Tab-separated table of C-alpha atoms in Angstrom:
chain	number	residue	atom	x	y	z
X	19	MET	CA	0.000	0.000	0.000
X	20	ALA	CA	1.359	3.362	-0.943
X	21	GLY	CA	1.722	5.510	2.092
X	22	PRO	CA	4.105	7.437	4.129
X	23	GLN	CA	5.529	4.319	5.755
X	24	ASN	CA	6.548	2.632	2.556
X	25	PRO	CA	6.563	5.202	-0.184
X	26	GLY	CA	6.729	4.235	-3.811
X	27	ILE	CA	5.449	0.691	-3.542
X	28	LEU	CA	2.147	-0.478	-4.975
X	29	SER	CA	-0.095	-3.117	-3.512
X	30	MET	CA	-0.093	-6.525	-5.120
X	31	ALA	CA	-3.706	-6.077	-6.167
X	32	GLN	CA	-2.794	-2.904	-8.011
X	33	GLN	CA	0.108	-4.571	-9.718
X	34	PHE	CA	-1.892	-7.588	-10.827
X	35	SER	CA	-4.711	-5.428	-12.067
X	36	GLY	CA	-2.510	-4.417	-14.947
X	37	LEU	CA	-2.139	-7.967	-16.156
X	38	PRO	CA	-4.556	-9.187	-18.822
X	39	MET	CA	-5.882	-12.051	-16.692
X	40	GLY	CA	-9.018	-12.374	-18.802
X	41	ALA	CA	-7.017	-12.912	-21.949
X	42	LEU	CA	-4.498	-15.202	-20.265
X	43	ILE	CA	-7.105	-17.578	-18.825
X	44	GLY	CA	-10.054	-17.007	-21.090
X	45	GLY	CA	-8.192	-17.127	-24.385
X	46	PRO	CA	-7.338	-20.847	-24.379
X	47	LEU	CA	-10.748	-21.728	-22.914
X	48	MET	CA	-12.547	-19.738	-25.578
X	49	SER	CA	-10.588	-21.425	-28.341
X	50	ALA	CA	-11.471	-24.826	-26.824
X	51	ALA	CA	-15.134	-23.877	-26.609
X	52	GLU	CA	-15.111	-22.721	-30.216
X	53	ALA	CA	-13.438	-25.956	-31.278
X	54	ASN	CA	-16.087	-27.952	-29.411
X	55	SER	CA	-18.853	-25.977	-31.022
X	56	GLN	CA	-17.318	-26.581	-34.434
X	57	MET	CA	-17.071	-30.284	-33.616
X	58	ALA	CA	-20.680	-30.433	-32.456
X	59	MET	CA	-21.782	-29.047	-35.806
X	60	THR	CA	-19.584	-31.536	-37.649
X	61	GLN	CA	-21.042	-34.388	-35.566
X	62	LEU	CA	-24.577	-33.244	-36.242
X	63	GLU	CA	-23.934	-33.144	-39.992
X	64	PHE	CA	-22.362	-36.589	-39.768
X	65	MET	CA	-25.312	-38.012	-37.812
X	66	LEU	CA	-27.916	-36.677	-40.164
X	67	SER	CA	-26.113	-37.640	-43.345
X	68	THR	CA	-24.679	-41.014	-42.316
X	69	CYS	CA	-26.961	-42.482	-39.659
X	70	PHE	CA	-30.301	-41.378	-41.090
X	71	ILE	CA	-32.070	-41.543	-44.406
X	72	LYS	CA	-33.569	-38.223	-45.305
X	73	GLN	CA	-37.082	-38.411	-46.670
X	74	VAL	CA	-38.660	-35.261	-48.006
X	75	THR	CA	-42.364	-35.110	-48.660
X	76	PRO	CA	-42.876	-32.364	-51.203
X	77	ALA	CA	-45.149	-29.493	-50.395
X	78	THR	CA	-48.707	-29.618	-51.563
X	79	ASP	CA	-51.298	-26.910	-51.886
X	80	LYS	CA	-52.527	-27.685	-48.403
X	81	GLU	CA	-49.398	-28.722	-46.526
X	82	PRO	CA	-45.820	-27.528	-46.514
X	83	ALA	CA	-42.897	-29.830	-47.285
X	84	VAL	CA	-42.060	-32.298	-44.522
X	85	THR	CA	-38.609	-33.703	-43.899
X	86	ASN	CA	-38.301	-36.967	-42.003
X	87	TYR	CA	-35.134	-38.652	-40.898
X	88	GLU	CA	-35.414	-42.407	-40.698
X	89	PRO	CA	-32.628	-44.176	-38.818
X	90	ILE	CA	-30.484	-46.627	-40.732
X	91	MET	CA	-30.802	-49.977	-39.012
X	92	VAL	CA	-28.152	-52.652	-38.740
X	93	ASN	CA	-29.423	-56.191	-38.443
X	94	MET	CA	-27.840	-58.194	-35.665
X	95	THR	CA	-28.070	-61.819	-34.660
X	96	LEU	CA	-28.450	-62.767	-31.048
X	97	THR	CA	-27.405	-66.236	-30.028
X	98	SER	CA	-28.493	-67.348	-26.594
X	99	GLY	CA	-28.721	-70.652	-24.809
X	100	VAL	CA	-32.193	-71.876	-23.964
X	101	LEU	CA	-32.740	-74.675	-21.477
X	102	THR	CA	-34.911	-77.387	-22.951
X	103	GLU	CA	-36.358	-80.030	-20.661
X	104	THR	CA	-37.210	-83.403	-22.050
X	105	PRO	CA	-39.739	-85.119	-19.805
X	106	ALA	CA	-39.115	-88.611	-18.553
X	107	VAL	CA	-40.677	-91.446	-20.511
X	108	PRO	CA	-41.927	-94.210	-18.190
X	109	PRO	CA	-41.050	-97.802	-19.076
X	110	LYS	CA	-43.760	-99.528	-20.996
X	111	GLY	CA	-43.588	-103.106	-22.162
X	112	ASP	CA	-40.247	-103.747	-23.791
X	113	ASN	CA	-39.420	-100.050	-23.779
X	114	LYS	CA	-37.228	-99.280	-20.759
X	115	GLY	CA	-38.169	-95.620	-20.843
X	116	THR	CA	-35.874	-92.628	-20.567
X	117	PRO	CA	-35.213	-90.370	-17.621
X	118	ALA	CA	-35.976	-86.657	-17.744
X	119	SER	CA	-33.159	-84.603	-19.168
X	120	THR	CA	-32.257	-80.994	-19.616
X	121	SER	CA	-30.252	-79.688	-22.535
X	122	VAL	CA	-29.060	-76.281	-23.687
X	123	GLN	CA	-30.205	-75.321	-27.110
X	124	GLN	CA	-28.708	-72.388	-29.005
X	125	VAL	CA	-31.438	-70.127	-30.302
X	126	VAL	CA	-30.682	-67.460	-32.868
X	127	THR	CA	-32.831	-64.363	-32.841
X	128	ASN	CA	-32.584	-61.413	-35.170
X	129	PHE	CA	-32.924	-57.863	-34.067
X	130	ALA	CA	-32.032	-54.489	-35.510
X	131	LEU	CA	-29.950	-51.698	-34.003
X	132	PRO	CA	-29.801	-48.148	-35.287
X	133	LEU	CA	-26.411	-47.410	-36.820
X	134	LEU	CA	-26.245	-44.336	-34.578
X	135	THR	CA	-25.933	-46.503	-31.457
X	136	ILE	CA	-23.041	-48.534	-32.868
X	137	ILE	CA	-20.877	-45.594	-33.929
X	138	PRO	CA	-18.883	-44.360	-30.918
X	139	LEU	CA	-19.645	-40.695	-31.371
X	140	ASN	CA	-18.787	-39.773	-27.789
X	141	SER	CA	-15.120	-40.476	-28.448
X	142	LEU	CA	-14.957	-37.208	-30.339
X	143	ALA	CA	-14.524	-34.111	-28.251
X	144	VAL	CA	-11.797	-31.943	-26.884
X	145	ASP	CA	-10.466	-34.220	-24.172
X	146	SER	CA	-9.249	-31.595	-21.763
X	147	VAL	CA	-7.951	-28.088	-21.622
X	148	ASP	CA	-5.294	-27.141	-19.137
X	149	VAL	CA	-4.218	-23.584	-18.641
X	150	ASP	CA	-1.286	-23.551	-16.297
X	151	PHE	CA	0.948	-20.626	-15.725
X	152	MET	CA	2.863	-18.923	-12.953
X	153	MET	CA	3.234	-15.212	-12.501
X	154	GLU	CA	5.659	-13.541	-10.225
X	155	VAL	CA	5.579	-9.846	-9.540
X	156	LYS	CA	8.300	-8.171	-7.585
X	157	SER	CA	8.637	-4.554	-6.689
X	158	SER	CA	10.968	-2.681	-4.460
X	159	ALA	CA	11.492	0.886	-3.388
X	160	SER	CA	14.307	2.488	-1.436
X	161	THR	CA	15.164	5.920	-0.143
X	162	SER	CA	18.499	7.001	1.179
X	163	ASN	CA	19.431	10.153	3.125
X	164	SER	CA	22.911	10.974	4.147
X	165	THR	CA	24.080	14.017	6.127
X	166	ASP	CA	27.674	14.637	6.944
X	167	ASP	CA	28.666	17.579	9.141
X	168	LYS	CA	32.184	18.366	10.109
X	169	SER	CA	33.492	21.491	11.924
X	170	ASN	CA	36.908	22.451	13.047
X	171	THR	CA	37.773	25.466	15.075
X	172	SER	CA	41.124	26.493	16.274
X	173	GLU	CA	42.244	29.541	18.041
X	174	ALA	CA	45.692	30.658	19.074
X	175	GLY	CA	47.001	33.711	20.806
X	176	GLY	CA	50.097	34.912	22.554
X	177	PHE	CA	51.631	37.837	24.206
X	178	THR	CA	55.089	39.071	24.983
X	179	GLY	CA	55.964	41.628	27.502
X	180	SER	CA	59.185	42.992	28.811
X	181	GLY	CA	60.221	45.578	31.306
X	182	GLY	CA	63.352	46.688	32.950
X	183	PHE	CA	64.409	48.741	35.690
X	184	GLY	CA	68.094	49.474	36.117
X	185	PRO	CA	70.194	46.407	35.776
X	186	PHE	CA	67.110	44.149	35.934
X	187	LYS	CA	65.249	43.108	32.962
X	188	VAL	CA	62.141	41.010	32.964
X	189	SER	CA	60.687	39.372	30.038
X	190	VAL	CA	57.372	37.489	30.023
X	191	HIS	CA	56.136	35.306	27.264
X	192	GLY	CA	52.734	33.677	27.139
X	193	SER	CA	50.690	31.865	24.644
X	194	VAL	CA	47.267	30.184	24.567
X	195	SER	CA	45.739	27.970	21.959
X	196	HIS	CA	42.475	26.112	21.548
X	197	LYS	CA	41.429	23.484	19.035
X	198	SER	CA	38.016	21.959	18.741
X	199	SER	CA	36.680	19.380	16.284
X	200	SER	CA	33.231	17.947	16.007
X	201	GLU	CA	31.938	15.424	13.542
X	202	SER	CA	28.428	14.150	13.074
X	203	LYS	CA	27.197	11.677	10.507
X	204	SER	CA	23.629	10.681	9.927
X	205	ASP	CA	22.615	7.993	7.502
X	206	SER	CA	19.067	6.804	7.026
X	207	HIS	CA	18.145	4.139	4.556
X	208	TYR	CA	14.722	2.738	3.732
X	209	LYS	CA	14.168	-0.239	1.573
X	210	ALA	CA	10.931	-2.145	0.969
X	211	SER	CA	10.208	-4.981	-1.331
X	212	ASN	CA	7.025	-6.713	-2.270
X	213	SER	CA	6.742	-9.995	-4.020
X	214	ALA	CA	3.847	-12.241	-4.910
X	215	THR	CA	3.528	-15.386	-6.956
X	216	TYR	CA	0.310	-16.438	-8.562
X	217	ASN	CA	0.007	-19.950	-9.814
X	218	VAL	CA	-3.021	-20.237	-12.070
X	219	LYS	CA	-4.418	-23.624	-12.977
X	220	VAL	CA	-7.567	-23.955	-15.008
X	221	HIS	CA	-8.859	-27.329	-16.081
X	222	ALA	CA	-11.776	-27.992	-18.363
X	223	GLY	CA	-12.842	-31.583	-18.771
X	224	GLN	CA	-14.246	-33.476	-21.680
X	225	LEU	CA	-17.505	-32.237	-22.992
X	226	PRO	CA	-20.148	-34.926	-23.106
X	227	LEU	CA	-22.304	-35.421	-26.129
X	228	PRO	CA	-25.126	-32.932	-26.443
X	229	LYS	CA	-27.997	-33.997	-24.195
X	230	GLY	CA	-30.401	-34.370	-27.096
X	231	VAL	CA	-28.095	-36.815	-28.856
X	232	ASN	CA	-27.673	-38.814	-25.649
X	233	ILE	CA	-31.426	-39.039	-25.196
X	234	ILE	CA	-31.866	-40.331	-28.745
X	235	ILE	CA	-29.110	-42.912	-28.308
X	236	GLU	CA	-30.428	-44.002	-24.902
X	237	ALA	CA	-33.950	-44.326	-26.235
X	238	TYR	CA	-32.727	-46.554	-29.019
X	239	ALA	CA	-30.499	-48.593	-26.720
X	240	LYS	CA	-33.234	-49.119	-24.103
X	241	ASN	CA	-35.786	-50.219	-26.622
X	242	VAL	CA	-33.753	-52.921	-28.204
X	243	THR	CA	-35.991	-55.947	-28.020
X	244	PRO	CA	-35.804	-59.105	-30.039
X	245	ILE	CA	-38.286	-59.277	-32.853
X	246	LYS	CA	-39.238	-62.152	-35.034
X	247	MET	CA	-37.987	-61.559	-38.533
X	248	PRO	CA	-40.295	-62.658	-41.303
X	249	THR	CA	-39.142	-65.896	-42.870
X	250	SER	CA	-37.982	-65.468	-46.410
I	14	MET	CA	-13.648	-47.314	-29.032
I	15	PHE	CA	-16.620	-49.382	-27.943
I	16	VAL	CA	-20.313	-48.830	-27.462
I	17	GLU	CA	-22.482	-50.425	-24.837
I	18	ILE	CA	-26.017	-51.650	-25.377
I	19	ASN	CA	-28.499	-53.271	-23.035
I	20	CYS	CA	-28.738	-56.978	-23.540
I	21	PRO	CA	-31.820	-57.690	-25.647
I	22	SER	CA	-31.972	-61.216	-24.267
I	23	CYS	CA	-32.015	-60.827	-20.498
I	24	GLY	CA	-32.453	-57.075	-20.201
I	25	GLU	CA	-30.244	-57.022	-17.120
I	26	GLY	CA	-26.744	-57.209	-18.493
I	27	SER	CA	-24.981	-55.088	-21.056
I	28	ILE	CA	-22.988	-55.894	-24.134
I	29	ARG	CA	-19.924	-53.940	-25.159
I	30	LEU	CA	-19.574	-53.807	-28.901
I	31	GLU	CA	-16.426	-52.974	-30.778
I	32	PRO	CA	-17.661	-51.768	-34.195
I	33	GLU	CA	-14.423	-52.523	-36.047
I	34	LEU	CA	-14.383	-56.086	-34.778
I	35	LEU	CA	-18.091	-56.500	-35.516
I	36	LEU	CA	-17.212	-55.801	-39.151
I	37	GLU	CA	-14.676	-58.605	-39.054
I	38	GLY	CA	-17.357	-61.016	-37.912
I	39	ALA	CA	-16.673	-61.014	-34.163
I	40	SER	CA	-19.489	-61.558	-31.693
I	41	PHE	CA	-19.796	-60.004	-28.249
I	42	ALA	CA	-21.371	-61.570	-25.191
I	43	CYS	CA	-23.601	-60.207	-22.456
I	44	ASP	CA	-21.881	-59.937	-19.091
I	45	HIS	CA	-24.950	-61.389	-17.386
I	46	CYS	CA	-26.550	-64.110	-19.514
I	47	HIS	CA	-23.710	-64.710	-21.991
I	48	ALA	CA	-25.947	-64.316	-25.014
I	49	SER	CA	-23.827	-63.124	-27.913
I	50	VAL	CA	-24.525	-60.666	-30.687
I	51	ALA	CA	-22.984	-60.289	-34.122
I	52	VAL	CA	-23.780	-58.334	-37.245
I	53	ALA	CA	-25.955	-60.124	-39.742
I	54	GLN	CA	-24.380	-60.701	-43.127
I	55	GLU	CA	-26.836	-58.470	-44.950
I	56	SER	CA	-25.975	-55.466	-42.753
I	57	GLN	CA	-22.192	-55.656	-43.120
I	58	SER	CA	-22.177	-53.083	-45.909
I	59	ALA	CA	-24.331	-50.594	-43.960
I	60	LEU	CA	-21.982	-50.812	-40.980
I	61	LYS	CA	-18.915	-50.611	-43.208
I	62	GLY	CA	-20.212	-47.438	-44.871
I	63	GLY	CA	-21.084	-45.886	-41.515
I	64	LEU	CA	-17.664	-46.625	-40.062
I	65	ALA	CA	-15.893	-45.266	-43.143
I	66	GLU	CA	-17.797	-41.996	-42.721
I	67	PHE	CA	-16.981	-42.044	-39.018
I	68	HIS	CA	-13.251	-42.308	-39.798
I	69	LYS	CA	-13.577	-39.282	-42.078
I	70	LEU	CA	-15.262	-37.417	-39.225
I	71	ARG	CA	-12.454	-38.401	-36.864
I	72	ARG	CA	-9.889	-36.947	-39.242
I	73	GLN	CA	-11.869	-33.701	-39.405
I	74	VAL	CA	-12.095	-33.596	-35.614
I	75	SER	CA	-8.366	-34.274	-35.278
I	76	ALA	CA	-7.702	-31.309	-37.546
I	77	ILE	CA	-9.948	-29.103	-35.377
I	78	LYS	CA	-8.196	-30.350	-32.243
I	79	ALA	CA	-4.763	-29.668	-33.732
I	80	GLU	CA	-5.838	-26.177	-34.691
I	81	GLU	CA	-7.180	-25.589	-31.208
I	82	ALA	CA	-3.932	-26.864	-29.656
I	83	CYS	CA	-1.944	-24.402	-31.775
I	84	LEU	CA	-4.076	-21.511	-30.536
I	85	GLN	CA	-3.434	-22.357	-26.874
């Protein structure tokens, strides 16, 4: 936070606000979404052209044209074991009879599946999107003040005096000196640093098939029941 | 690359079908009653055509995916 305590340094929020986070995270996700949308359209075209037969009833004076899509069916054979019980035959006369027996008989039934349910359409989609990046923002500010005071004073003085009276002579010498030195040093230093690391991980999983397509496929899959095929 | 259908025989189990192998004549069994299904001879061409178109679609989708990967 900018303030008198730590001048010149911005908060992390302010520093990150300058980064184009929307573009960094949203860009790859948007491109994935667009790709999925493009794929959904391609799948729809594929479904309608490959798995269905288009039938157009031309328009009449009374009714408009009607387009019907009839699913292409794939005939399948179902082979299942059926238990067949043969009842016991009691002995009669010379015939010794036979005990009851159970045997497994393979029965083949025909049924039809829509081609749409056999084609694994759900294997087509953008599997996953991972946006993973690390940002580190560092800032530092420092101020430095330095004051250096030095003073020197020196003083010196002296005197000489002489006097005489008759044969006597007096001489006086004197001197005085003073020296003073003072030194003061002041040094103030301020340093602040701010650092933050943002690790951004965005994961988008596989898109399922459109719900409508799933409902159609489920409806077909749930209603698969054996039917008797007409004998040729 | 398989698809799962409800077993038409018992209705309780499910059968996993591999379309490519179905084309080669393979049959797949129900995990509950062991009934097996295969493609009838007369429908081989319909399935073959559908799968060929599906492979084309896969190539288109791969191209879209590659393009999308380049943009990231």
